[in-house]
Each structure stands twice: as C-alpha cells, then as structure tokens.
CSV table of C-alpha atoms and ligand atoms in Angstrom, one decimal:
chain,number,residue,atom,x,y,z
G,161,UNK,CA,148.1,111.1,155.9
G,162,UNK,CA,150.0,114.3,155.6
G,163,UNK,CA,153.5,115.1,154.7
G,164,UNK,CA,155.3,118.2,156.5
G,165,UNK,CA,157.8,119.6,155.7
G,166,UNK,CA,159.5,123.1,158.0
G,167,UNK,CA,161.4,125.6,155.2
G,168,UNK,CA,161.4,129.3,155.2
G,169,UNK,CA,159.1,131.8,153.7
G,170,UNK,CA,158.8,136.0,153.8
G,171,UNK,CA,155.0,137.2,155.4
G,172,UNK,CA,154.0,140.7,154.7
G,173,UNK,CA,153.5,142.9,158.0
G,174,UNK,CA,151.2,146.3,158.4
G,175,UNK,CA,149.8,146.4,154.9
G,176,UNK,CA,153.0,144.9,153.3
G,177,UNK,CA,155.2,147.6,155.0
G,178,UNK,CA,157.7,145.5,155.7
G,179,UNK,CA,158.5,142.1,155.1
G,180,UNK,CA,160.2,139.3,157.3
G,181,UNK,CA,161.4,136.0,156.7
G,182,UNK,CA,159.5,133.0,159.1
G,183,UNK,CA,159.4,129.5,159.1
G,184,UNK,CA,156.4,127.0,158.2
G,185,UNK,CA,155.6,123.4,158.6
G,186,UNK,CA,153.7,123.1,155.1
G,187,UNK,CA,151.8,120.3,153.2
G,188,UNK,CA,154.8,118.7,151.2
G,189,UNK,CA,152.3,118.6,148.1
G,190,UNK,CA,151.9,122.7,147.9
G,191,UNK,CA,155.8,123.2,148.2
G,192,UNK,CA,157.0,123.4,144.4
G,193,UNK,CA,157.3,126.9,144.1
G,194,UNK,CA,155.3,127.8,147.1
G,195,UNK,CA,156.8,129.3,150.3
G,196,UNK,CA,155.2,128.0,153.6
G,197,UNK,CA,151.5,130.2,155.2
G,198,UNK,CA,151.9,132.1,158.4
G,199,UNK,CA,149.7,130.9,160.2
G,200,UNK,CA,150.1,127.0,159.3
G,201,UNK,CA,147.8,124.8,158.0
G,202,UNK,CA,144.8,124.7,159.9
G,203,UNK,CA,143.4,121.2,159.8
G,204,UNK,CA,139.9,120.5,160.2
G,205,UNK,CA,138.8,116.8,161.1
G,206,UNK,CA,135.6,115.5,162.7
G,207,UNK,CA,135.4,112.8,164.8
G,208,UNK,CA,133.6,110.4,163.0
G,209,UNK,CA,133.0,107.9,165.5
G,210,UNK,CA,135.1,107.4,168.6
G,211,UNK,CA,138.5,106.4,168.5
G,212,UNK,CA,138.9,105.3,164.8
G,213,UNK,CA,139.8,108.4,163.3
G,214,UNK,CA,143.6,108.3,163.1
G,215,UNK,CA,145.6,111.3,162.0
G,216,UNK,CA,149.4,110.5,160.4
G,217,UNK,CA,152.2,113.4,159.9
G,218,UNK,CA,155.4,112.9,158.5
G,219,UNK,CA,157.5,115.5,159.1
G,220,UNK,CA,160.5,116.3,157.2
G,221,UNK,CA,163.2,119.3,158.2
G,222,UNK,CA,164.2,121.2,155.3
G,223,UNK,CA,165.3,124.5,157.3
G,224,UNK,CA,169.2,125.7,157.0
G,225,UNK,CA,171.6,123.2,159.1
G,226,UNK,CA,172.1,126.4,162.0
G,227,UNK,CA,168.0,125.9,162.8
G,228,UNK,CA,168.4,122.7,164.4
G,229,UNK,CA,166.1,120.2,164.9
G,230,UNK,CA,162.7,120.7,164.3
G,231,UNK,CA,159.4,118.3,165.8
G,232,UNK,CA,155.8,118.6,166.5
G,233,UNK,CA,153.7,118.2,169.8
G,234,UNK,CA,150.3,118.4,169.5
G,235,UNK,CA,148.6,119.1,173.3
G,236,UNK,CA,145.3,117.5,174.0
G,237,UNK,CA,146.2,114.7,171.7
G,238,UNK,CA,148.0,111.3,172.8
G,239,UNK,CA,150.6,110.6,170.1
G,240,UNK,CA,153.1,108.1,168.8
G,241,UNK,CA,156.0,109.4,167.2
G,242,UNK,CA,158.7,106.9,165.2
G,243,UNK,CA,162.0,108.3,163.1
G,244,UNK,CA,164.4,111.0,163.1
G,245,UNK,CA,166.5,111.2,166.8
G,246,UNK,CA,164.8,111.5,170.1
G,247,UNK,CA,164.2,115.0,171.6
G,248,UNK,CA,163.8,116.5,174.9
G,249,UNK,CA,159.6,115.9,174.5
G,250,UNK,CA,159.2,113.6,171.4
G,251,UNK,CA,160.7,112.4,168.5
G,252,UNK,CA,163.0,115.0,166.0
G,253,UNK,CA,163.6,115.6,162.1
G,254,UNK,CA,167.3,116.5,161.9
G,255,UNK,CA,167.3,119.3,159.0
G,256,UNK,CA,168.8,118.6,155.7
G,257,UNK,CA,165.2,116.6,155.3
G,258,UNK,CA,167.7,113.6,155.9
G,259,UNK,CA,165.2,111.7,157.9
G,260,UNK,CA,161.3,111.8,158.5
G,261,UNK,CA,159.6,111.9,161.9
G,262,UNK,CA,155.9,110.2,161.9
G,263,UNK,CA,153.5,111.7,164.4
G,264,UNK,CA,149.8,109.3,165.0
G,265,UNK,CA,147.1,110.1,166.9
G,266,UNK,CA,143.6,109.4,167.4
G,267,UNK,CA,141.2,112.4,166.6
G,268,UNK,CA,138.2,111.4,169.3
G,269,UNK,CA,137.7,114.5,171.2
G,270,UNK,CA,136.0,117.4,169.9
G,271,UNK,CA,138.0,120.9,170.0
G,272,UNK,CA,140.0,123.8,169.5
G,273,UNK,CA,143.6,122.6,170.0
G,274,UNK,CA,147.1,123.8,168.8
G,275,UNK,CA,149.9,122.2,167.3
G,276,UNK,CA,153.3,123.2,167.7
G,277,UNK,CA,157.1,122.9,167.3
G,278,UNK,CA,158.1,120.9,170.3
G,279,UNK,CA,161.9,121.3,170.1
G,280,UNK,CA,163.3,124.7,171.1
G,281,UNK,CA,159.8,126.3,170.8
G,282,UNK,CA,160.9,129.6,172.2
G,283,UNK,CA,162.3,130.2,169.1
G,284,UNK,CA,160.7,128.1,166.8
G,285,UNK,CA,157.3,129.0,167.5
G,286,UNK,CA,158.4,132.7,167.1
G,287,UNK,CA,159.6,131.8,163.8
G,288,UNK,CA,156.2,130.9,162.8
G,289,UNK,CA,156.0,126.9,163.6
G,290,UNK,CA,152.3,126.4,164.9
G,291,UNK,CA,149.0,125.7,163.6
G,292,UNK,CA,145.5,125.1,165.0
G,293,UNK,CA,143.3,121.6,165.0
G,294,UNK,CA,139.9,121.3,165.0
G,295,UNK,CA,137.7,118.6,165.6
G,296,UNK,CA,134.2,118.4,165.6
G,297,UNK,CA,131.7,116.0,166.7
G,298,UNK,CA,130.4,113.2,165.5
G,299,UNK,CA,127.3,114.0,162.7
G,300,UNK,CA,128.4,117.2,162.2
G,301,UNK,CA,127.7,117.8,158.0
G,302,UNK,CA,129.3,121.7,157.0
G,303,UNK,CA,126.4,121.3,154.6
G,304,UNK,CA,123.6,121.5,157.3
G,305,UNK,CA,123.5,124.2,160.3
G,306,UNK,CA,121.6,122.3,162.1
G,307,UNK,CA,124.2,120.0,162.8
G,308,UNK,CA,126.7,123.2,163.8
G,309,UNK,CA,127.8,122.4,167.5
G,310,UNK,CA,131.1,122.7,168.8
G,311,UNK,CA,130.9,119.6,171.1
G,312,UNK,CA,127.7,117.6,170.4
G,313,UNK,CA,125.5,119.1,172.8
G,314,UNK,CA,123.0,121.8,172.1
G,315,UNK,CA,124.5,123.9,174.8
G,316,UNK,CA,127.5,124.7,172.4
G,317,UNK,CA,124.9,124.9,169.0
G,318,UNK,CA,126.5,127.8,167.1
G,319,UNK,CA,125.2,129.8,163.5
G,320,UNK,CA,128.9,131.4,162.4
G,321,UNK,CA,132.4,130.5,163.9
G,322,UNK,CA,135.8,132.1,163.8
G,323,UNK,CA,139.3,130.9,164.4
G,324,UNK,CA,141.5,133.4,166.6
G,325,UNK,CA,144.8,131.9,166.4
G,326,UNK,CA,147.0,134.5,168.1
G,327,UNK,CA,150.9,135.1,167.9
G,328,UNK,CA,153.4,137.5,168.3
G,329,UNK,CA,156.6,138.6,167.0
G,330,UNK,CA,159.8,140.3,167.8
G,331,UNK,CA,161.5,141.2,164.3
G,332,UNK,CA,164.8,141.1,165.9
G,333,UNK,CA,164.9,137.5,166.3
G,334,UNK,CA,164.0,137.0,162.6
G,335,UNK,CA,166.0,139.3,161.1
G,336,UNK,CA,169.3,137.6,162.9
G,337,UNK,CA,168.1,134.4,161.4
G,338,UNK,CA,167.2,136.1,157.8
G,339,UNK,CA,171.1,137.3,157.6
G,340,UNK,CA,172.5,133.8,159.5
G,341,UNK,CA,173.5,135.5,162.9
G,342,UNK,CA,171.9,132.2,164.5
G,343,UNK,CA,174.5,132.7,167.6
G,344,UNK,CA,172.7,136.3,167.9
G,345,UNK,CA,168.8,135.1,168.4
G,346,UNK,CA,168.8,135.8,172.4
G,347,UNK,CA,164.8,134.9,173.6
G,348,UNK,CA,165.5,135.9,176.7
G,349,UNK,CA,165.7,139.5,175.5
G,350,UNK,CA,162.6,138.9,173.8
G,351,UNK,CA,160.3,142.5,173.1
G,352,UNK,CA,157.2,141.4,170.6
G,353,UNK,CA,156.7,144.3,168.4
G,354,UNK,CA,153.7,143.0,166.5
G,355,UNK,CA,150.8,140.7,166.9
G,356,UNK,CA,148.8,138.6,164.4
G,357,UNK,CA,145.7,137.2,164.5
G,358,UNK,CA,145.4,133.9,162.2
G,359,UNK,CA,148.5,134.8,160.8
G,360,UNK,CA,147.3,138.8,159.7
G,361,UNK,CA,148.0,141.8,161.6
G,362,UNK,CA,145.2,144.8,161.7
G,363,UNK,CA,143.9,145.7,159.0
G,364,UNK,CA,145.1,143.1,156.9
G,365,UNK,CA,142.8,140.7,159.3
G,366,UNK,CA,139.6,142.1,157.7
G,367,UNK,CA,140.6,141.4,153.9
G,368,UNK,CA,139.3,138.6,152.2
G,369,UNK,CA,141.0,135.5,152.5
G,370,UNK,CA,143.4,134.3,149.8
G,371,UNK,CA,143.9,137.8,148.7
G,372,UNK,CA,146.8,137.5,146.4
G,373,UNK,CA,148.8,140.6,147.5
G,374,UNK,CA,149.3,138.4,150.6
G,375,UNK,CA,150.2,134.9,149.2
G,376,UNK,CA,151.5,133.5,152.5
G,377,UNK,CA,149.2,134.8,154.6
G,378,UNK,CA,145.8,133.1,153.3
G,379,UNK,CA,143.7,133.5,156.5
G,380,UNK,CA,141.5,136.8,157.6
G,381,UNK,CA,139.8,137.1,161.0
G,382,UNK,CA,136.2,138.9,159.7
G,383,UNK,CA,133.6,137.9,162.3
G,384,UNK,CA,130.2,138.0,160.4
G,385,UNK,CA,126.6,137.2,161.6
G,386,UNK,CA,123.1,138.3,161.6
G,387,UNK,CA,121.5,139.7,164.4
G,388,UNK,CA,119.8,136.7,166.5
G,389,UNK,CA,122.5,134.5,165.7
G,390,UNK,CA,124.9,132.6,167.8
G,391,UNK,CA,128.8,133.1,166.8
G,392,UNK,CA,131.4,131.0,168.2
G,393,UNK,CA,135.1,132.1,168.6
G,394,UNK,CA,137.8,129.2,168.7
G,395,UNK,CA,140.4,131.1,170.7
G,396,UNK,CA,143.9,129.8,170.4
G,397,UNK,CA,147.1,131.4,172.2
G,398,UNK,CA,150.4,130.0,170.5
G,399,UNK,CA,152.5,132.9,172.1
G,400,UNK,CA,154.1,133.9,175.1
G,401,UNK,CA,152.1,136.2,176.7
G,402,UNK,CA,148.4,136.0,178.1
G,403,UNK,CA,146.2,138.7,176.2
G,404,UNK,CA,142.6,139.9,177.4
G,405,UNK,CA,140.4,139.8,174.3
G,406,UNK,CA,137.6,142.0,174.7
G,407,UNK,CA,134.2,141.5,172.7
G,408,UNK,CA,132.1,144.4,172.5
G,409,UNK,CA,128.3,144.8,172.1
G,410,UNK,CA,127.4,141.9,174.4
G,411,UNK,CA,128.7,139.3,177.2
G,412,UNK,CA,130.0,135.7,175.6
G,413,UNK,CA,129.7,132.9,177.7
G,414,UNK,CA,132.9,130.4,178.2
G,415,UNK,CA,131.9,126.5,177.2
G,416,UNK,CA,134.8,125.4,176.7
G,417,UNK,CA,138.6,125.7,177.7
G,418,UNK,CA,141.4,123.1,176.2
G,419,UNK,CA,139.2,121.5,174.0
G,420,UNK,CA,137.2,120.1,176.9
G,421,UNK,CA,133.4,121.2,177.5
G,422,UNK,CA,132.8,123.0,180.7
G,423,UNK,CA,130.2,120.6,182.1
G,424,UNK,CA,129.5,118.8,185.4
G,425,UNK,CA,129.0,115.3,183.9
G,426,UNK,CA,128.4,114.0,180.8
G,427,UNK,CA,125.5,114.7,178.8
G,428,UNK,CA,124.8,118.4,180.8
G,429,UNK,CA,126.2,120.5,178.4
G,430,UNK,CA,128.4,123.7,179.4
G,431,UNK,CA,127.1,124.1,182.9
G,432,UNK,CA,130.1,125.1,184.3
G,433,UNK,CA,130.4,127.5,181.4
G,434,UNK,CA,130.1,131.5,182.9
G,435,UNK,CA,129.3,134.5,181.1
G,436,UNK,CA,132.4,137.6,180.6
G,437,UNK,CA,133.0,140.8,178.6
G,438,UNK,CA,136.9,140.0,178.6
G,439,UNK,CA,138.9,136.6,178.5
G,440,UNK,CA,142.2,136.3,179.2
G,441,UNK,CA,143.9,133.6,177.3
G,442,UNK,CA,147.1,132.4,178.3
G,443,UNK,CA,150.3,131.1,176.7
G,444,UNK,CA,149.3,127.4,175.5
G,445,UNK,CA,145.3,127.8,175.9
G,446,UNK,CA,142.3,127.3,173.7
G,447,UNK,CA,138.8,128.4,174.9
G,448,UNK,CA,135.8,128.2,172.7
G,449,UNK,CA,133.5,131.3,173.2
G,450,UNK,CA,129.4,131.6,172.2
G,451,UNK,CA,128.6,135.4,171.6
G,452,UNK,CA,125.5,136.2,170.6
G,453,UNK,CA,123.7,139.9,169.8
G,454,UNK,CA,120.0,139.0,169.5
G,455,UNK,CA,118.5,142.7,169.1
G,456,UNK,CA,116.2,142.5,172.0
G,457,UNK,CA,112.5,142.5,171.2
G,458,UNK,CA,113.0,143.2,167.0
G,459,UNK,CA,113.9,139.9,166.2
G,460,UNK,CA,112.3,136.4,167.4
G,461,UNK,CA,114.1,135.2,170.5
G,462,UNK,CA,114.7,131.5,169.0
G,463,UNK,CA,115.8,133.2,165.4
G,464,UNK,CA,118.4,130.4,164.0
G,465,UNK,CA,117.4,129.4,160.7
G,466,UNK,CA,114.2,131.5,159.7
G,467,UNK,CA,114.9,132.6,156.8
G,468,UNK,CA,112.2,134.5,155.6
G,469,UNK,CA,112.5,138.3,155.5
G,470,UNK,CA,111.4,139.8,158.0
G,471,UNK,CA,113.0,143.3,157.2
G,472,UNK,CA,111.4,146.0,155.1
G,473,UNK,CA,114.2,146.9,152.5
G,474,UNK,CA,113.1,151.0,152.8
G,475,UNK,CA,111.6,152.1,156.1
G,476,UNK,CA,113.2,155.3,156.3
G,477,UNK,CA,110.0,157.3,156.4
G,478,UNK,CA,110.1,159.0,159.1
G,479,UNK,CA,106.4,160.1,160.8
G,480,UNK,CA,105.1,159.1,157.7
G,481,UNK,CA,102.3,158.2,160.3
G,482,UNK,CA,102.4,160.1,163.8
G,483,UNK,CA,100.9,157.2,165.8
G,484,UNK,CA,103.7,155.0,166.8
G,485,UNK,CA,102.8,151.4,164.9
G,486,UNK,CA,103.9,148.2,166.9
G,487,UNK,CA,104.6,144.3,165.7
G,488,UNK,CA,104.2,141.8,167.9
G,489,UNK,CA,105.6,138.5,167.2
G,490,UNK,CA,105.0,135.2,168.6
G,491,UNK,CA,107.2,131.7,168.2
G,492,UNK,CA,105.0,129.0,167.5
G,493,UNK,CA,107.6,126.1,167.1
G,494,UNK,CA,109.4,124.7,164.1
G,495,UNK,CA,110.1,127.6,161.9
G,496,UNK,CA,106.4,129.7,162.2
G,497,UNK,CA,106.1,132.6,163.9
G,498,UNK,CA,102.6,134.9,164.6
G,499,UNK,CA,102.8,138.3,163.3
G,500,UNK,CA,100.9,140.9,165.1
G,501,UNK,CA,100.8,143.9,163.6
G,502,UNK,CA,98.7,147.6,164.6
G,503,UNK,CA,99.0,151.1,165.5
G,504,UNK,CA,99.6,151.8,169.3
G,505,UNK,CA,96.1,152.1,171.4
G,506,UNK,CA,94.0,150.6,168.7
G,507,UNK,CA,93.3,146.8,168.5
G,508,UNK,CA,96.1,144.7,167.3
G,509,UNK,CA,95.6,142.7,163.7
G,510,UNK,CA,97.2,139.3,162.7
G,511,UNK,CA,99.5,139.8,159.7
G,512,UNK,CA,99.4,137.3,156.6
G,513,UNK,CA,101.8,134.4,156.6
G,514,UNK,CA,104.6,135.8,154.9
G,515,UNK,CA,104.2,139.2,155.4
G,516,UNK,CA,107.3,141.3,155.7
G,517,UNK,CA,107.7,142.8,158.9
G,518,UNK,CA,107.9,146.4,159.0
G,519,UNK,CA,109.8,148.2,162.0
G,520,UNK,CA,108.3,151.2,161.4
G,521,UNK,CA,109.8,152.7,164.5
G,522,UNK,CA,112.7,153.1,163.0
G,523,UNK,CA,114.2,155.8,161.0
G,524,UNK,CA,111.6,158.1,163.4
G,525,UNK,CA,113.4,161.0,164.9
G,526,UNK,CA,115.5,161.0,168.4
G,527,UNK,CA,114.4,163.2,171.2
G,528,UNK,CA,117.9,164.9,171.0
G,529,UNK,CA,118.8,168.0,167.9
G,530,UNK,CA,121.2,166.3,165.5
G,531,UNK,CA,124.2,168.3,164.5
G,532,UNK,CA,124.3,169.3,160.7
G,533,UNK,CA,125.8,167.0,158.6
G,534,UNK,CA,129.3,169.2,158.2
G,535,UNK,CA,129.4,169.7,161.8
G,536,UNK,CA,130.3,165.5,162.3
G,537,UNK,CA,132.9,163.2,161.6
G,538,UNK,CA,132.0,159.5,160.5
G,539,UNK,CA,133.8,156.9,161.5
G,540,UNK,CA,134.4,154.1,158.6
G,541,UNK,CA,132.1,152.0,159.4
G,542,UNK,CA,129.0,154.3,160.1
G,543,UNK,CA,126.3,153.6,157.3
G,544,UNK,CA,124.1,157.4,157.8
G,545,UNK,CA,121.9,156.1,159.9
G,546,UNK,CA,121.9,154.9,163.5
G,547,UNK,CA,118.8,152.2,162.6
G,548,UNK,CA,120.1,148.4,161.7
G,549,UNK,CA,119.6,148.1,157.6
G,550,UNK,CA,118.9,151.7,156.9
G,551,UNK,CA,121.0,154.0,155.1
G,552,UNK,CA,121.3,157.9,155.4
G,553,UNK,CA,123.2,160.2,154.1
G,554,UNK,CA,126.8,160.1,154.4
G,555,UNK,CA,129.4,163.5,153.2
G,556,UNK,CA,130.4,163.3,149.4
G,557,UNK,CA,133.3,160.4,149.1
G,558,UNK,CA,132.9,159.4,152.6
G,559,UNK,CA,134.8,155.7,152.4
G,560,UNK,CA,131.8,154.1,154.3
G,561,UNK,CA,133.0,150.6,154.5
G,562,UNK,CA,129.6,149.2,155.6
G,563,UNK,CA,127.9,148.0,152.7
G,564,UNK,CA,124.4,146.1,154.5
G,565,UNK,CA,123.6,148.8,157.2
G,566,UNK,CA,125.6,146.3,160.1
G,567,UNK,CA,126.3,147.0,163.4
G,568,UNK,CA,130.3,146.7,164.0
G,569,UNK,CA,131.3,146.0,167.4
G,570,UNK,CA,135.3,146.4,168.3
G,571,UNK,CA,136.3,142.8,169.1
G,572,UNK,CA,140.0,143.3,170.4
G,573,UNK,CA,142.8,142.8,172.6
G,574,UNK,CA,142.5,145.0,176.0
G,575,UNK,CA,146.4,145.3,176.5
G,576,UNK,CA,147.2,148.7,175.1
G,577,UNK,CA,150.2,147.7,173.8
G,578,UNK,CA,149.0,145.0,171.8
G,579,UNK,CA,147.0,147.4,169.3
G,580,UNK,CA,150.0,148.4,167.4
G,581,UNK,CA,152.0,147.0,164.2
G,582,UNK,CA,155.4,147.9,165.2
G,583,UNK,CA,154.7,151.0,167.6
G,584,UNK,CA,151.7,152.2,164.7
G,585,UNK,CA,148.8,152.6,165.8
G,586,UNK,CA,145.8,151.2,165.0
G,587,UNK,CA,147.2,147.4,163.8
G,588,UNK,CA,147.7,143.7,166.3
G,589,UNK,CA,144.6,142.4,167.7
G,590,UNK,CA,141.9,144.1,166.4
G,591,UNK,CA,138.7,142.8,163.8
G,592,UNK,CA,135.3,143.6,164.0
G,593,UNK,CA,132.5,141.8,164.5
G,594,UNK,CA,129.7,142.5,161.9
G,595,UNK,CA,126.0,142.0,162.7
G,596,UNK,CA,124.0,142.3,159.7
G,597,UNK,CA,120.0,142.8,159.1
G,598,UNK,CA,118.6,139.7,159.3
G,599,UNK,CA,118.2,139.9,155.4
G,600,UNK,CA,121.7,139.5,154.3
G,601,UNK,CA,122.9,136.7,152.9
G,602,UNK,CA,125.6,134.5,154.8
G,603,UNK,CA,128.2,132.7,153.5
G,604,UNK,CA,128.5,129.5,153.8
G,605,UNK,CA,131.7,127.5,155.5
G,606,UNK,CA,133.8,125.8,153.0
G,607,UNK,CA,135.0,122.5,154.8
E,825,CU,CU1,137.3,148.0,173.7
C-alpha cells in the first residue's frame, strides 16, 4: 500500500546554478518537512508468483487550485482506479487533497515500465510527475547474483544494472507556474532547455546518490562494472522527444522493449533481441539493454562470479624480461579455471591453483615514440597509463578522477543538442560507464 500525494518542490540544475520549482507525486509518509524527488519514487517489486502480487496507490492532490487535476496511469499494467472524479483516461484527485484516488494492479510481468500523470500530461509530466516501475522475476533474491536476470531466462542474466529514466525540461513553463501565470504555460511553444537523466543533469549524474547538496534529487546515473561482466541498462523515456543513446566501447544487444522479452515463444529467451551501438528511445518507451566489455582474450570468456584475483596489483615493469611471457587460461566449469603460464617459444607450465595471474604484457612499451609528459593534455579520467589497473605518472595536481585504473567509455545521447544544461556545454545526457580491473570491489544493490 502506498500513499501519494502531488505538491511542489525546487530541484537544483547544472551544479546548483539555478534552481526551479517542479511538482512530485511523493510517499505521503516522507512529506513532513520534505519537498517531493525529481525523479519520483522508483519502485522496485518482484513478482513473487504470478498474479498475486497486488500493488495499491492512493493518491491525494495537494498542488495549488490553478494546477488542476492531477491522476496516475501506469502503461503495461491493467489497473482499477476508485475515488476522486473521472478523467479523460482514468480516475482524478481534484487538488485541495479533498478527495483520494486508489490505483490497483497486479505486478505479474517482469519490466522496466513508467508511471505517469495521466491528466494533462503535457504539462504535468514536464512539471516533474513520473516515476519508473520495476519488476523482477520470480526467485530473484538482491542478496544472490546468481539469481540477477531481468526476465527469468538466462538470456537476460545480468552482473550490474542501471536505471536511465530520461526527461526534459523547458524552464519557461515552470517559471510561469513558480510566479502563478498558469494562463501563460503554452506547450505548444514548448523548447526543452535541459535534460536529466534519473532526475540529474551532467555532471551531477556521476555524484553519489543521496548527496545532501542535492536533497531532491537523490538518484545518480554511474554505470560501474568489471571487465567480463554483463551490465544491463533499464531505459525509460518519460519525455517528448525520441533520443538516440549511444554506448561506447562495445555493441549492446536489445532483449527487451515495453517490459516484454524479445523472444519467439515462450521459454527461448531474447531471440528476437539484435545487437546496436545506438538506440533510439521514443516518447512513452522502455527497452532493457545487456552491454558487456569482456577484454578479449585477458579475462575468462564465462567470467561472472570468479572472484579470485586474477590481477597482479604492480606489473608496470616494463622489459623487466625481453621475451614476451604468455598465460593461457582454460574454463573448466563451475568456478575453476586452468592457468597456463610460460615465456613465448619455450614449453608452457601449469600455474598453482590460486596463483595470481600476471599480464606481464602489459605496461611493455608501444611501437610508436610517446610525446613528453608536458607536451600532453590528460583528460579527467586518464589514470597515466593506457594498461587496465596500472597507473603512470600523471602532471603535478592533475584532478585524475579515476581512482582503480578503469576504462571510461562515453555512454550518451547522440542528439547534439541534448548535451547541454541550458545552452552549456558539456551537461544533459551524458555518464560514463566505468569498467574496472577485475580486482575492484563492487558494490552491492541495496533493494
Ligand atoms: Cu559518442
């Protein structure tokens, strides 16, 4: 059972810049002396067996009489609504909180869905009221990877997810409503200025979550595996325009769009899934994405949850020996793997179990002349060295904001446009995905 209730709240844009007033459905028991999130509550169920999980929302309207009406819809879902006045597509809370709207429905598909304002929402979902809902499948436990898969097949088995709840905004309309000028809000003249991801513009997306500096925007977009991994990407379009996200460093492949697996019968998995670079989601879509960055031939092809180190903490010695030295590996099943270890030409030589396994390729020189040091420029996120896990040397303060020797890859929007907070460049729909040596630690999902 939850309680809603719509009211207003300010969100901090382009590192707290500038600040804007927006409307949220919020939990009714976090409202004393808290203003609503942006985006709204994300709610996480799992389907815990068919048809028997039911979800209940009241909703009550607390904005400012000249708002209107306010209701939820909830695509993908089959609900009944009771209370409040009928609206053009369901059931309305009149504001003035004088009556409450109940919303039920049946979580018993697995997903990435949206909820929404379903009165006005031209406006209302521009003023900030829409949230994401995810299901899971049955026997999924947060407590056990294993268990991690978007739909209950292994074709959707995922390490690491990340919601990508996208809006937009055009300040116009919300300063009109900030100072009353309700008869002013015009959405046909509608020119978004700014685009958030999960509720954060860039760079704000890539703080920590909860950060108090930004206490109604409590969700960041930091995409974080290691390499070998598979990393799933909930995408979820609650605005008006269609946007081509763009993941670098490696093609995804498409399982799912709606909250519906792309399969050709039950039981088969994503067959009809296909493999892209760029995804254009459009207004009103989910689609759940697998990307995956598996270092080709340094890390066992079926890497998921071996944990053992298999990364030499310092192997920056470069022709240390001038004979290039080679590691084969070999998956035997469960979590064992053969390790082969030897210098090129001579005979290879089985490792120990529990060996660390040195890549002592790397950190050996390139076949090109490296500039001097002074002579480059070093972009944030460059860690000295060009070798996953090693470190080199870096000018004196250089801000290097890669702390494990990760690989970033730009994971973005490809309209121009839409890489700006407010005609600033960099800022909208931008993070980076991290992929870590296999010997960093991952955190864990909370719910
Ligand atoms: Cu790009």
């Amino acid at each position: 059972m939850y309680r809603f209730i719509s009211r207003r709240g300010s969100m901090a844009l382009c590192a707290a810049t500038l600040l804007l007033c927006f409307w949220a459905f919020q939990a009714q028991a976090q409202i004393e002396g808290i203003t609503g999130t942006s985006p709204n509550p994300v709610f996480s169920f799992v389907a815990e067996t068919a048809s028997i999980q039911t979800v209940t929302i009241n909703l009550r309207n607390n904005l400012p009489a000249p708002a209107g009406n306010v209701s939820l819809v909830f695509p993908g879902h089959k609900v009944t609504a009771t209370g409040g006045v009928q609206g053009v597509l369901t059931r309305e809370a009149e504001p003035g909180g004088v009556s409450v709207v109940t919303y039920t429905f049946t979580v018993d598909h697995p997903g990435s869905y949206q909820y929404h304002c379903g009165t006005r929402p031209d406006f209302m979902v521009e003023m900030g009221l829409a949230g994401a809902i995810i299901v899971r499948p049955l026997g999924y436990d947060f407590t056990d990877p294993d268990t991690y898969t978007a739909y209950g097949h292994e074709g959707s088995f995922y390490g690491h997810e990340e919601l990508y709840f996208l809006t937009e905004m055009d300040p116009v309309i919300h300063n009109y409503v900030e100072a009353g000028q309700y008869d002013s809000v015009n959405t046909n003249d509608y020119f978004e200025v700014m685009w958030f991801i999960n509720g954060r513009n860039f760079p704000d997306v890539m703080t920590d979550a909860g950060v108090p500096w930004l206490p109604n925007q409590p969700y960041n977009c930091q995409p974080k595996m290691r390499a070998g991994d598979k990393f799933l990407i909930r995408l979820i379009n609650a605005g008006r325009d269609g946007h081509p996200m763009h993941y670098h460093g490696n093609d995804f492949t498409v399982i799912a769009i709606n909250g519906r697996m792309l399969e050709s019968a039950p039981g088969n998995g994503p067959d009809l899934g296909w493999k892209a670079t760029t995804f254009t989601i459009e207004p009103g879509q989910t689609a759940d994405l697998i990307w995956t960055w598996s270092g080709k031939e340094l890390f066992p092809q079926r890497y998921r949850y071996f944990r053992a180190i298999i990364w030499r903490a310092a192997f920056a010695t470069p022709d240390l020996d001038p004979i290039r030295e080679v590691v084969k590996m070999r998956y035997l099943g469960g979590n064992a793997f053969g390790l082969l270890r030897g210098q090129e030409g001579t005979t290879i030589r089985p490792w120990a179990a529990g060996s660390r396994l040195a890549l002592t390729d790397h950190g050996k020189p390139f076949p090109v002349i490296i500039p001097p040091r002074d002579d480059l420029s070093f972009g944030q996120f460059y860690h000295g060295s060009p070798f996953m896990g090693a470190e080199g040397v870096l000018p004196p303060s250089h801000p290097a904001l890669n702390a494990n020797g990760g690989f970033f890859y730009m994971w973005h929007s490809h309209t121009e446009k839409e890489l700006t907070n407010n005609d600033i460049w960099p800022g909208g729909y931008v993070t980076f995905m991290i992929v870590e040596p296999p010997n960093v630690a991952m955190e864990m999902p909370v719910n």
